[in-house]
Coordinates of C-alpha atoms and ligand atoms in Angstrom, one line a residue:
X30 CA 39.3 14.7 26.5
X31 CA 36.4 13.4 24.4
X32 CA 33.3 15.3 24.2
X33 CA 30.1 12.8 24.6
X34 CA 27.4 14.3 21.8
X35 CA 24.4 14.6 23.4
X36 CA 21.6 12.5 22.6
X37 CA 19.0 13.6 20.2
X38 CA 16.2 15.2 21.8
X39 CA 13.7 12.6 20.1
X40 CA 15.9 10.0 22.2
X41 CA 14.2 11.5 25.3
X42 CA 10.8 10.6 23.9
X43 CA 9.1 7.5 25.1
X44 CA 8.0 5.0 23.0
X45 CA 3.8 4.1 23.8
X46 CA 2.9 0.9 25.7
X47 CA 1.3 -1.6 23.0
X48 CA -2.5 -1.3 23.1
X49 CA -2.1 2.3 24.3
X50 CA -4.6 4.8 22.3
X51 CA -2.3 6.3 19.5
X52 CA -2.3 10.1 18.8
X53 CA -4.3 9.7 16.0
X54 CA -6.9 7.5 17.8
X55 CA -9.5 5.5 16.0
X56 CA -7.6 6.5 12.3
X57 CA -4.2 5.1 13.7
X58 CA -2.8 2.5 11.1
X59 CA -0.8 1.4 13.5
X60 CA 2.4 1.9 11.4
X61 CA 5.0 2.0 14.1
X62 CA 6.4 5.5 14.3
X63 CA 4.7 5.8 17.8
X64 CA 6.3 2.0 19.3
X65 CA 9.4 4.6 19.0
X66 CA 10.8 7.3 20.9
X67 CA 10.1 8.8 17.5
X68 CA 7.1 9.1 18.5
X69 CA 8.2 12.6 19.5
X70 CA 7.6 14.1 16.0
X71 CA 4.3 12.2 15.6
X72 CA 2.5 15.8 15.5
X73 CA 4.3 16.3 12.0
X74 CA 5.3 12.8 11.1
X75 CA 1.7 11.1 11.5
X76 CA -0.1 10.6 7.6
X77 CA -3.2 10.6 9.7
X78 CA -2.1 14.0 11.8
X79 CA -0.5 16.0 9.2
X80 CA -1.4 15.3 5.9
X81 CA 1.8 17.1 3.6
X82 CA 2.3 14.6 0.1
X83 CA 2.9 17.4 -1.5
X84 CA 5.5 18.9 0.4
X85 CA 7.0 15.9 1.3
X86 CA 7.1 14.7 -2.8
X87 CA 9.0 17.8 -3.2
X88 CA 11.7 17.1 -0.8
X89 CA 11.8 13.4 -1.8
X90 CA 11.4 13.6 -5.8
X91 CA 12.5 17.0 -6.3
X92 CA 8.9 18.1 -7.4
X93 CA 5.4 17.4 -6.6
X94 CA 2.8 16.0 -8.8
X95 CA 1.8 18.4 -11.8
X96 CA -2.3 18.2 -11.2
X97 CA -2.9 19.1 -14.8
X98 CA -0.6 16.0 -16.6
X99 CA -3.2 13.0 -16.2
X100 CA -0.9 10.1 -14.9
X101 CA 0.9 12.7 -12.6
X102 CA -2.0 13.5 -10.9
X103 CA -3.4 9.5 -10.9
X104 CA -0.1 7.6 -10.1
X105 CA 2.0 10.4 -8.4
X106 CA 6.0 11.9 -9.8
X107 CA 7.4 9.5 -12.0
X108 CA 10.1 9.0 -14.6
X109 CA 8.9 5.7 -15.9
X110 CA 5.9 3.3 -15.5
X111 CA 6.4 -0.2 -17.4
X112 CA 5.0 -3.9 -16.9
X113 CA 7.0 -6.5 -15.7
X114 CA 7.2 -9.8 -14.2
X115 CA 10.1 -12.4 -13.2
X116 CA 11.4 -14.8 -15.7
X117 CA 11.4 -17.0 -12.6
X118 CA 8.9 -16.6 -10.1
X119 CA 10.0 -16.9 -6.5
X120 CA 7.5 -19.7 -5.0
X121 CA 5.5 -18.1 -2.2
X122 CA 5.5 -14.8 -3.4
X123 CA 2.7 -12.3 -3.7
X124 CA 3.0 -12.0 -7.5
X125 CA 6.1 -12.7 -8.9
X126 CA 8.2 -11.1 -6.3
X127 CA 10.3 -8.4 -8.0
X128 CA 10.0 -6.8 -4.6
X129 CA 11.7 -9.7 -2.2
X130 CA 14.3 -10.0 -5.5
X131 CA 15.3 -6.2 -5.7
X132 CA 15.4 -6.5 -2.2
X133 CA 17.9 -9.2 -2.0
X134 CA 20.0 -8.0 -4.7
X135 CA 20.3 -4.4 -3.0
X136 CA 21.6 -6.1 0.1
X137 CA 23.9 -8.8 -1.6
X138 CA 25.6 -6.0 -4.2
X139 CA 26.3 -4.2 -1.0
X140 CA 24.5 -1.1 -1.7
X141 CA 22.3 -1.3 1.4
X142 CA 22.9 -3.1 5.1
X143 CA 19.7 -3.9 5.9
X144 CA 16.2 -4.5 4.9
X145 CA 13.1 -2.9 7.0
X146 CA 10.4 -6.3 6.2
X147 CA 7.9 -7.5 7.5
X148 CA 7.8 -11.2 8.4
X149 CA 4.8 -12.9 9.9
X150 CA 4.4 -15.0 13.8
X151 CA 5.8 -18.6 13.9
X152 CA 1.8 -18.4 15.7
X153 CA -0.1 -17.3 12.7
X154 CA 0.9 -16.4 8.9
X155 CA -1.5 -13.1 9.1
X156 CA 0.1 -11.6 12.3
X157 CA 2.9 -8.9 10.9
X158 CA 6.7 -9.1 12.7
X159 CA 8.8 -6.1 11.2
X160 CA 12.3 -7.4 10.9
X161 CA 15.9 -5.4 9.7
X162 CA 16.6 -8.8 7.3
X163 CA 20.6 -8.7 6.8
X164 CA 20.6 -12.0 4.7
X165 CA 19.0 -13.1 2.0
X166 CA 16.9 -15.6 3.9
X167 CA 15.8 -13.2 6.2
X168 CA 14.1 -10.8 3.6
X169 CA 12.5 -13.9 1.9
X170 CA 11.4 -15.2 4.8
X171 CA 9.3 -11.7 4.4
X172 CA 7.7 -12.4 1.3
X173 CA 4.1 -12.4 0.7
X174 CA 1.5 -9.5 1.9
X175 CA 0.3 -9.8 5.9
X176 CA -3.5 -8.4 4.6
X177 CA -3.0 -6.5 8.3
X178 CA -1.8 -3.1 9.5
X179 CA 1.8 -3.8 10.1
X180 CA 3.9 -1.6 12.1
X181 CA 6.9 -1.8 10.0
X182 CA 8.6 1.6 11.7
X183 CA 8.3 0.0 15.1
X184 CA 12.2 -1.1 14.3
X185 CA 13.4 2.6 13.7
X186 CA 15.1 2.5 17.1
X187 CA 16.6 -0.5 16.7
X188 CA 18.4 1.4 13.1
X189 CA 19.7 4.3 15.0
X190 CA 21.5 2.2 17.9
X191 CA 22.9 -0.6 15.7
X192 CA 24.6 2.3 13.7
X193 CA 23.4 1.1 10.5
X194 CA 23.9 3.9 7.3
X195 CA 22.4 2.4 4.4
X196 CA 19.2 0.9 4.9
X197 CA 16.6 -0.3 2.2
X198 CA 12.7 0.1 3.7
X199 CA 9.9 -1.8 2.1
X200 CA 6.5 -0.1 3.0
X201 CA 3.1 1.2 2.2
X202 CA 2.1 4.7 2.2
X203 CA 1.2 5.5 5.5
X204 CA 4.6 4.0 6.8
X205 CA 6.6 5.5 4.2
X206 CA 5.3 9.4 4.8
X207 CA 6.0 9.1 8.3
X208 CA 9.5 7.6 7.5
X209 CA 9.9 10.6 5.0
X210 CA 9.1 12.9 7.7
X211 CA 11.8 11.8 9.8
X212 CA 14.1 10.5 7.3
X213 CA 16.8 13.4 8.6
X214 CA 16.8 12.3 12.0
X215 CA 17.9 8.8 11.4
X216 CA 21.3 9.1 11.0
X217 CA 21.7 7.4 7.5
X218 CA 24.3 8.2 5.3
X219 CA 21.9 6.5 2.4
X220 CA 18.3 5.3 2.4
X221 CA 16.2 3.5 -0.3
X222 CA 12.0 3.4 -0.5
X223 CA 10.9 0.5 -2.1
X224 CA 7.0 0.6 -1.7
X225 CA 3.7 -1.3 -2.9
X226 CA 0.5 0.6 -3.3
X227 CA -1.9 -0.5 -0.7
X228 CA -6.2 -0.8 -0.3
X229 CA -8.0 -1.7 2.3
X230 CA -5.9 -3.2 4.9
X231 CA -7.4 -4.6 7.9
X232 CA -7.2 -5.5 11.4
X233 CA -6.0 -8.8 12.2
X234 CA -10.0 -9.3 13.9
X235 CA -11.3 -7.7 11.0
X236 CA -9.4 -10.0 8.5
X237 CA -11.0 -12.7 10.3
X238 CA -14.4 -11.8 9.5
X239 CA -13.3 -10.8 5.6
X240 CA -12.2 -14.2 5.6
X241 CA -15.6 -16.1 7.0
X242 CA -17.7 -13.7 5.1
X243 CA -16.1 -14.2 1.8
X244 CA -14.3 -17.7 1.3
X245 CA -15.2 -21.1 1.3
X246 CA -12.8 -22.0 3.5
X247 CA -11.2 -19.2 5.9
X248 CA -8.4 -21.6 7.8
X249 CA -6.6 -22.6 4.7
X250 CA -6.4 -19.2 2.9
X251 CA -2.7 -18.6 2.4
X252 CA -2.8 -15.1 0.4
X253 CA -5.4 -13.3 -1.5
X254 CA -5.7 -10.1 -4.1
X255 CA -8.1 -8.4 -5.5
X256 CA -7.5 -8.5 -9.0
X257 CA -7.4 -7.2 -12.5
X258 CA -10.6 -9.6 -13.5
X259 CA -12.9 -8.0 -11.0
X260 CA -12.4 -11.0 -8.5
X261 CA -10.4 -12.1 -5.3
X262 CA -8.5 -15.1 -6.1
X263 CA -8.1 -16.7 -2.7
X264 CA -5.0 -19.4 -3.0
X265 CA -5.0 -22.0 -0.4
X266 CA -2.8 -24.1 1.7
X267 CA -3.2 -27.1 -1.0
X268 CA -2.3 -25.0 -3.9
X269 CA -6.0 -24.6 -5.1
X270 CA -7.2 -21.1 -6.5
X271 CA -10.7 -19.8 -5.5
X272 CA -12.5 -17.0 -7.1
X273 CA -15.3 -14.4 -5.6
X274 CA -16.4 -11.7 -7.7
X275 CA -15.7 -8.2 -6.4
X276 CA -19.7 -7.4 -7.1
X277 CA -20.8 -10.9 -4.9
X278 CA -19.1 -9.8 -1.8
X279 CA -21.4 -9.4 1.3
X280 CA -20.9 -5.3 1.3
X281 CA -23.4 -5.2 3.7
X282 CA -21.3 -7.7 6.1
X283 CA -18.5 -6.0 4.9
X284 CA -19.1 -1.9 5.6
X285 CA -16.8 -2.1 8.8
X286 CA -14.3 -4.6 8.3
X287 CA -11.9 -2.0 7.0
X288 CA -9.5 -0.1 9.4
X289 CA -10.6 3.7 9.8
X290 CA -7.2 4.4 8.7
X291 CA -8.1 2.9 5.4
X292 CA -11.1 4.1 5.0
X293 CA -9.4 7.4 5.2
X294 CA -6.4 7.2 3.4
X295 CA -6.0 9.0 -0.5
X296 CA -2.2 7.4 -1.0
X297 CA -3.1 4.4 -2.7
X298 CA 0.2 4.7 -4.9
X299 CA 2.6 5.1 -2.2
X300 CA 3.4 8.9 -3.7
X301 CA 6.6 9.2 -1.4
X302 CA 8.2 5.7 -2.4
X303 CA 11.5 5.8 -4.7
X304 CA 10.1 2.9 -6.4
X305 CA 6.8 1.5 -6.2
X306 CA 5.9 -2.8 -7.2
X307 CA 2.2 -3.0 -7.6
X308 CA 0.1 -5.3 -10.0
X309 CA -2.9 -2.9 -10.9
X310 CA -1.8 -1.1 -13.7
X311 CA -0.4 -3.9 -15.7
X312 CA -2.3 -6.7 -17.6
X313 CA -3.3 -9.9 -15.7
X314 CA -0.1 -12.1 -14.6
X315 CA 2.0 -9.0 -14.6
X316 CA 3.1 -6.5 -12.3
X317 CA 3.0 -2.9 -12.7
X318 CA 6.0 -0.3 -11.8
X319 CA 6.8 2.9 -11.2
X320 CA 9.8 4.7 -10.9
X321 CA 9.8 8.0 -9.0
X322 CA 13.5 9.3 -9.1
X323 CA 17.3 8.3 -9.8
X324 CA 17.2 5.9 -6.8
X325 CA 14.4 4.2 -7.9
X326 CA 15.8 3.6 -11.2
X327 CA 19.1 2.2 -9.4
X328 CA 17.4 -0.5 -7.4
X329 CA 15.3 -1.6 -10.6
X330 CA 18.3 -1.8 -12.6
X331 CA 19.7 -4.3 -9.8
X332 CA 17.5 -6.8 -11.0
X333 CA 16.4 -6.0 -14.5
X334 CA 18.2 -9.1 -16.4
X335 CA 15.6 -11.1 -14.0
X336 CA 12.9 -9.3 -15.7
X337 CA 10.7 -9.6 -18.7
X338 CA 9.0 -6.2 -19.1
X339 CA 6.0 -4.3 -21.7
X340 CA 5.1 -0.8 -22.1
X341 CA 2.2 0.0 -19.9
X342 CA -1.2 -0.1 -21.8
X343 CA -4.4 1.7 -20.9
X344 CA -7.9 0.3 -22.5
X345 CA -11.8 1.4 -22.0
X346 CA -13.6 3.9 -19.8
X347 CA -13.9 3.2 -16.3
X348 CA -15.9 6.4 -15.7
X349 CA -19.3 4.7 -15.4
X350 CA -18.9 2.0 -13.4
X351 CA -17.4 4.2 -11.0
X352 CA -20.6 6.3 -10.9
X353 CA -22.2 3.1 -10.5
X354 CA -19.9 1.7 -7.4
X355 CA -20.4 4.5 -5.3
X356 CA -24.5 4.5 -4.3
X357 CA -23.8 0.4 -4.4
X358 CA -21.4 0.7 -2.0
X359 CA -22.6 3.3 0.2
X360 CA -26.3 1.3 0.5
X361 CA -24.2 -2.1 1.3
X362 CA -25.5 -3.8 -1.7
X363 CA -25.3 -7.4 -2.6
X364 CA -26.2 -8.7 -5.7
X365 CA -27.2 -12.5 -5.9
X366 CA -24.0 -14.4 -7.3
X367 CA -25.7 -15.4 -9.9
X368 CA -25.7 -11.9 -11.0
X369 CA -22.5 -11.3 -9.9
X370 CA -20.7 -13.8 -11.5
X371 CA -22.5 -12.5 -15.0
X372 CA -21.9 -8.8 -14.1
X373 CA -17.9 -9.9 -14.0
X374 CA -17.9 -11.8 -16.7
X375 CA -19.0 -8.7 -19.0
X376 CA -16.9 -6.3 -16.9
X377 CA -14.0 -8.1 -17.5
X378 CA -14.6 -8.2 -21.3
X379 CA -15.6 -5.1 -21.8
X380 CA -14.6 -3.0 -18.9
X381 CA -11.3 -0.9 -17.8
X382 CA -7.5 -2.5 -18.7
X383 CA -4.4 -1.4 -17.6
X384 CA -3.7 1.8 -16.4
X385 CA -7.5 2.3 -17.0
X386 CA -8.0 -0.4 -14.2
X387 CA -5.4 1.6 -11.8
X388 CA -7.7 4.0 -12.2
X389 CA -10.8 2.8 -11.6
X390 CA -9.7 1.2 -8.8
X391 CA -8.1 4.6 -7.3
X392 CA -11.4 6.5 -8.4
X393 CA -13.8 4.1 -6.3
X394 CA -11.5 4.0 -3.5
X395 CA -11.0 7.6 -3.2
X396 CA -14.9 8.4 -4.0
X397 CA -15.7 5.7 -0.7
X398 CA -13.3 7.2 1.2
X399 CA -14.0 10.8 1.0
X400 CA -17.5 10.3 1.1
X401 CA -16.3 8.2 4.8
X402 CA -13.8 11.1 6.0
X403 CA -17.3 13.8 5.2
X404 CA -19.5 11.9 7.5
X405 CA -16.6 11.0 10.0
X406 CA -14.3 13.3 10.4
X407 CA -15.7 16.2 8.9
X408 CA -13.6 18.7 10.5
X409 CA -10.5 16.7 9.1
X410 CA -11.8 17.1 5.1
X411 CA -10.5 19.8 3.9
X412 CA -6.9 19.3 5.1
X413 CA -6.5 16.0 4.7
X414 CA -7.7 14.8 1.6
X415 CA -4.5 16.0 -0.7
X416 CA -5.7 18.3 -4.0
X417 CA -5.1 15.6 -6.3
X418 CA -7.7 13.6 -4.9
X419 CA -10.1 16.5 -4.9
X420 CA -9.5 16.9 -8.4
X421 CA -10.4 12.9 -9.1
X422 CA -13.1 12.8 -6.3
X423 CA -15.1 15.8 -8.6
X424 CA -14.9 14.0 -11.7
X425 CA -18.2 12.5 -9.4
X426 CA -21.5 13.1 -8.5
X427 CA -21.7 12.1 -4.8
X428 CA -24.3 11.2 -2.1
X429 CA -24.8 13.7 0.9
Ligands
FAD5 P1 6.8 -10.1 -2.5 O1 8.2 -10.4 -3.1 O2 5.9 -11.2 -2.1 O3 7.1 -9.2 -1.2 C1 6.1 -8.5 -0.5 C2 6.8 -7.5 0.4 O4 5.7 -6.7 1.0 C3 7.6 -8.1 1.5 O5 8.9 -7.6 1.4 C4 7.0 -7.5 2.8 O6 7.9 -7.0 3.7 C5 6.0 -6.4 2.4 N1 4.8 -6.4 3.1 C6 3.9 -7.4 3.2 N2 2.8 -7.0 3.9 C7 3.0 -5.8 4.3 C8 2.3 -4.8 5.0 N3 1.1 -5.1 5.6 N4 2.8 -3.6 5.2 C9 4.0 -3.2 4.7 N5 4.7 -4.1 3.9 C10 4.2 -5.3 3.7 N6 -1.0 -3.5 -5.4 C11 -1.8 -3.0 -6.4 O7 -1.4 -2.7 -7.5 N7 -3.1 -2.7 -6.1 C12 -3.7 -2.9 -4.8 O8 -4.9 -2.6 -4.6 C13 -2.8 -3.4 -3.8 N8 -3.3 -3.6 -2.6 C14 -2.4 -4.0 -1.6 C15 -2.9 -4.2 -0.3 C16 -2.0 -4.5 0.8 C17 -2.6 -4.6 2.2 C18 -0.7 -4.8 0.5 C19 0.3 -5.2 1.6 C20 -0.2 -4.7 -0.8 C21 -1.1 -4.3 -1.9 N9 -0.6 -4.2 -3.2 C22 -1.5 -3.7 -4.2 C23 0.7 -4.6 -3.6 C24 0.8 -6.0 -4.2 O9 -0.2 -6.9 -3.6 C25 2.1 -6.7 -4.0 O10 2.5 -6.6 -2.7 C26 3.2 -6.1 -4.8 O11 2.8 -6.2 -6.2 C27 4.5 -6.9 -4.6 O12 4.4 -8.2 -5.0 P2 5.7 -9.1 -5.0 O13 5.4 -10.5 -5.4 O14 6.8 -8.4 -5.8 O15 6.1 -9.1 -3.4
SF4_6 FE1 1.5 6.9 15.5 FE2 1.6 5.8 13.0 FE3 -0.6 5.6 14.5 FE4 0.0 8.0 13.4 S1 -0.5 6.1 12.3 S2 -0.7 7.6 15.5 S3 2.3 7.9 13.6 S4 1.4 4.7 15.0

């Protein structure tokens, strides 16, 4: 006689109706956990709930960042930062899509099974539809950011009952820590974090009104980044390139385009990742890597013969225009773009490079967002903004 094993108690759980207020409420990134019976750890699980990089590094990496070694305490546990980009580009892409081709070459060399992804609508490019890709096609079919909250673990059921073991997720930060805090309950045999640092993610309504506010021509935008040169380069559906500078931008429009979540959030360098593909710490045209542990250096080293790479570089002082950023931001003020336009073209020249950019752009990201999480959720502070992020938010002098 065979035994049945009982189900899992989290199997019991029930998974929330879509449009059904979240446990975290208004600060819910909608990341997917609670589409799942998993739903029943979202107590612990939730990045917005339970804040715990720290603990959760040192399960993961082994360690946790060392708060008094600079680029630990900036870009998270690492064992290697480089620049890189593809030989080849892969049309379509964000940037040169080292993350759809690690991606692919995990799943062809048979180390994984499946790909978490996240595809878009046949409806509308923008609107995110996680997938578990199991070809090729299906994880470049993926390619490109969706500019929106995406609920990426909304598939997490769908892992456990199709008895999958080794499973590659691609994420941002708030998906990955809630992955990390149920990684043991998944039933893998192996899993691999690819992640990509992540800013300022919106709402599908409130990407809409970026959009209007901000290009010259919202229905044809195909992708856009902010980027190294102080600008968003909007590409459009004809292959044309526009440019906005970062300091023309109608702040005042813009104050609550932003998800809560975002607004909220101090893990801009996806800390929990195995291996994290971002741009921001690199020069212009290249990407920027970062390789937390052994598996992170096993899935770069899938795809390193597709890769030219640099040592990362770090130029200037970003100190002051940060001081500067933060009354601009928090008074919503727009320059005329006459001004702006100048103001870039000297920040660019003589402003923060490299790793110095990363960290400009973590320091007025965290400064906004601490500043929002004091006057919101003030009862939330002192828990959830992570030490590290005290320690760069007091470099600062900051408004009441
Ligand atoms: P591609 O090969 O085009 O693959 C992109 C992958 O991202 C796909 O596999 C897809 O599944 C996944 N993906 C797309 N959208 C989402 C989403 N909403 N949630 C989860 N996964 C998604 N990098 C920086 O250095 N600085 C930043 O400020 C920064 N901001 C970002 C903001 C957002 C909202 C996102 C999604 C990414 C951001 N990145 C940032 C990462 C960067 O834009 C690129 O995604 C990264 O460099 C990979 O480029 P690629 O060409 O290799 O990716
Ligand atoms: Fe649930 Fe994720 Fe929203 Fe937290 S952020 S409430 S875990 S869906």
């Amino acid at each position: 006689m065979t035994l049945a094993h009982p189900h899992p108690s989290h199997q019991k759980a029930k998974a929330l109706r879509p449009g059904a207020r979240r446990p975290a409420k208004e600060l819910c990134s909608e990341c997917g956990l609670c589409d799942t019976y998993y739903i029943h750890y979202v107590k612990e699980a939730c990045a917005f709930l339970n804040q715990q990089v720290a603990e959760l590094e040192a399960v993961t990496h082994g360690r946790s960042r060392n708060l008094e070694v600079s680029d630990d305490l900036y870009f998270g546990v690492h064992q290697d930062m480089m620049a890189a980009r593809k030989q080849q580009p892969i049309a379509g892409a964000q940037w040169t899509g080292i993350v759809s081709a690690i991606a692919i070459e995990m799943l062809t060399q048979g180390l994984v099974e499946g790909v978490v992804c996240v595809q878009n609508t046949a409806a509308d490019r923008f609107q995110p539809l996680p997938v578990i890709a199991k070809t090729p096609e299906e994880i470049l079919a993926a390619r490109v950011n969706k500019p929106t909250l995406s609920p990426n673990l909304s598939v997490l059921e769908q892992i456990e009952q199709s008895g999958l073991k080794r499973l590659l997720v691609i994420g941002v930060g708030c998906q990955i820590q809630a992955l990390r805090a149920v990684e043991q309950k998944l039933g893998l045999e192996k899993l691999y974090v690819l992640g990509t640092p992540c800013v300022d993610n919106v709402t599908r309504q409130g990407l809409q009104k970026f959009l209007e506010t901000t290009s010259r021509s919202p229905e044809t935008v195909v992708h856009y980044e902010f980027m190294q040169d102080f600008r968003v380069h909007f590409k459009h559906e004809d292959g044309s390139t526009e440019t906005v500078p970062f300091f023309g931008l109608k702040t005042n429009q813009l104050k609550d385009v932003f998800a809560p979540s975002c607004m909220s959030c101090f893990d801009y360098v996806n800390s929990l990742a195995d291996l994290v593909v971002g741009y921001m710490g690199a020069p212009f045209g290249w990407q920027w890597i970062v390789v937390r542990n052994d598996r992170g250096r096993e899935m770069l080293e899938q795809v390193q013969n597709q890769l030219d790479t640099q040592p990362v570089s770090s130029q200037g002082d970003r100190r002051q225009a940060v001081q500067q950023s933060i009354p601009a931001y928090d008074k919503g003020v727009t320059l005329p773009m006459w001004a702006a336009k100048l103001m870039g073209i000297v920040i660019e020249k003589i402003g923060p490079k490299g790793l110095e950019y990363a960290r400009f752009s973590i320091d007025s990201h965290f400064t906004r967002n601490y500043l929002y999480v004091k006057r919101h959720h003030p009862e939330k502070l002192e828990a959830h903004v992570p030490a590290y992020a005290k320690r760069i938010v007091e470099q600062y002098q900051l408004p009441d």
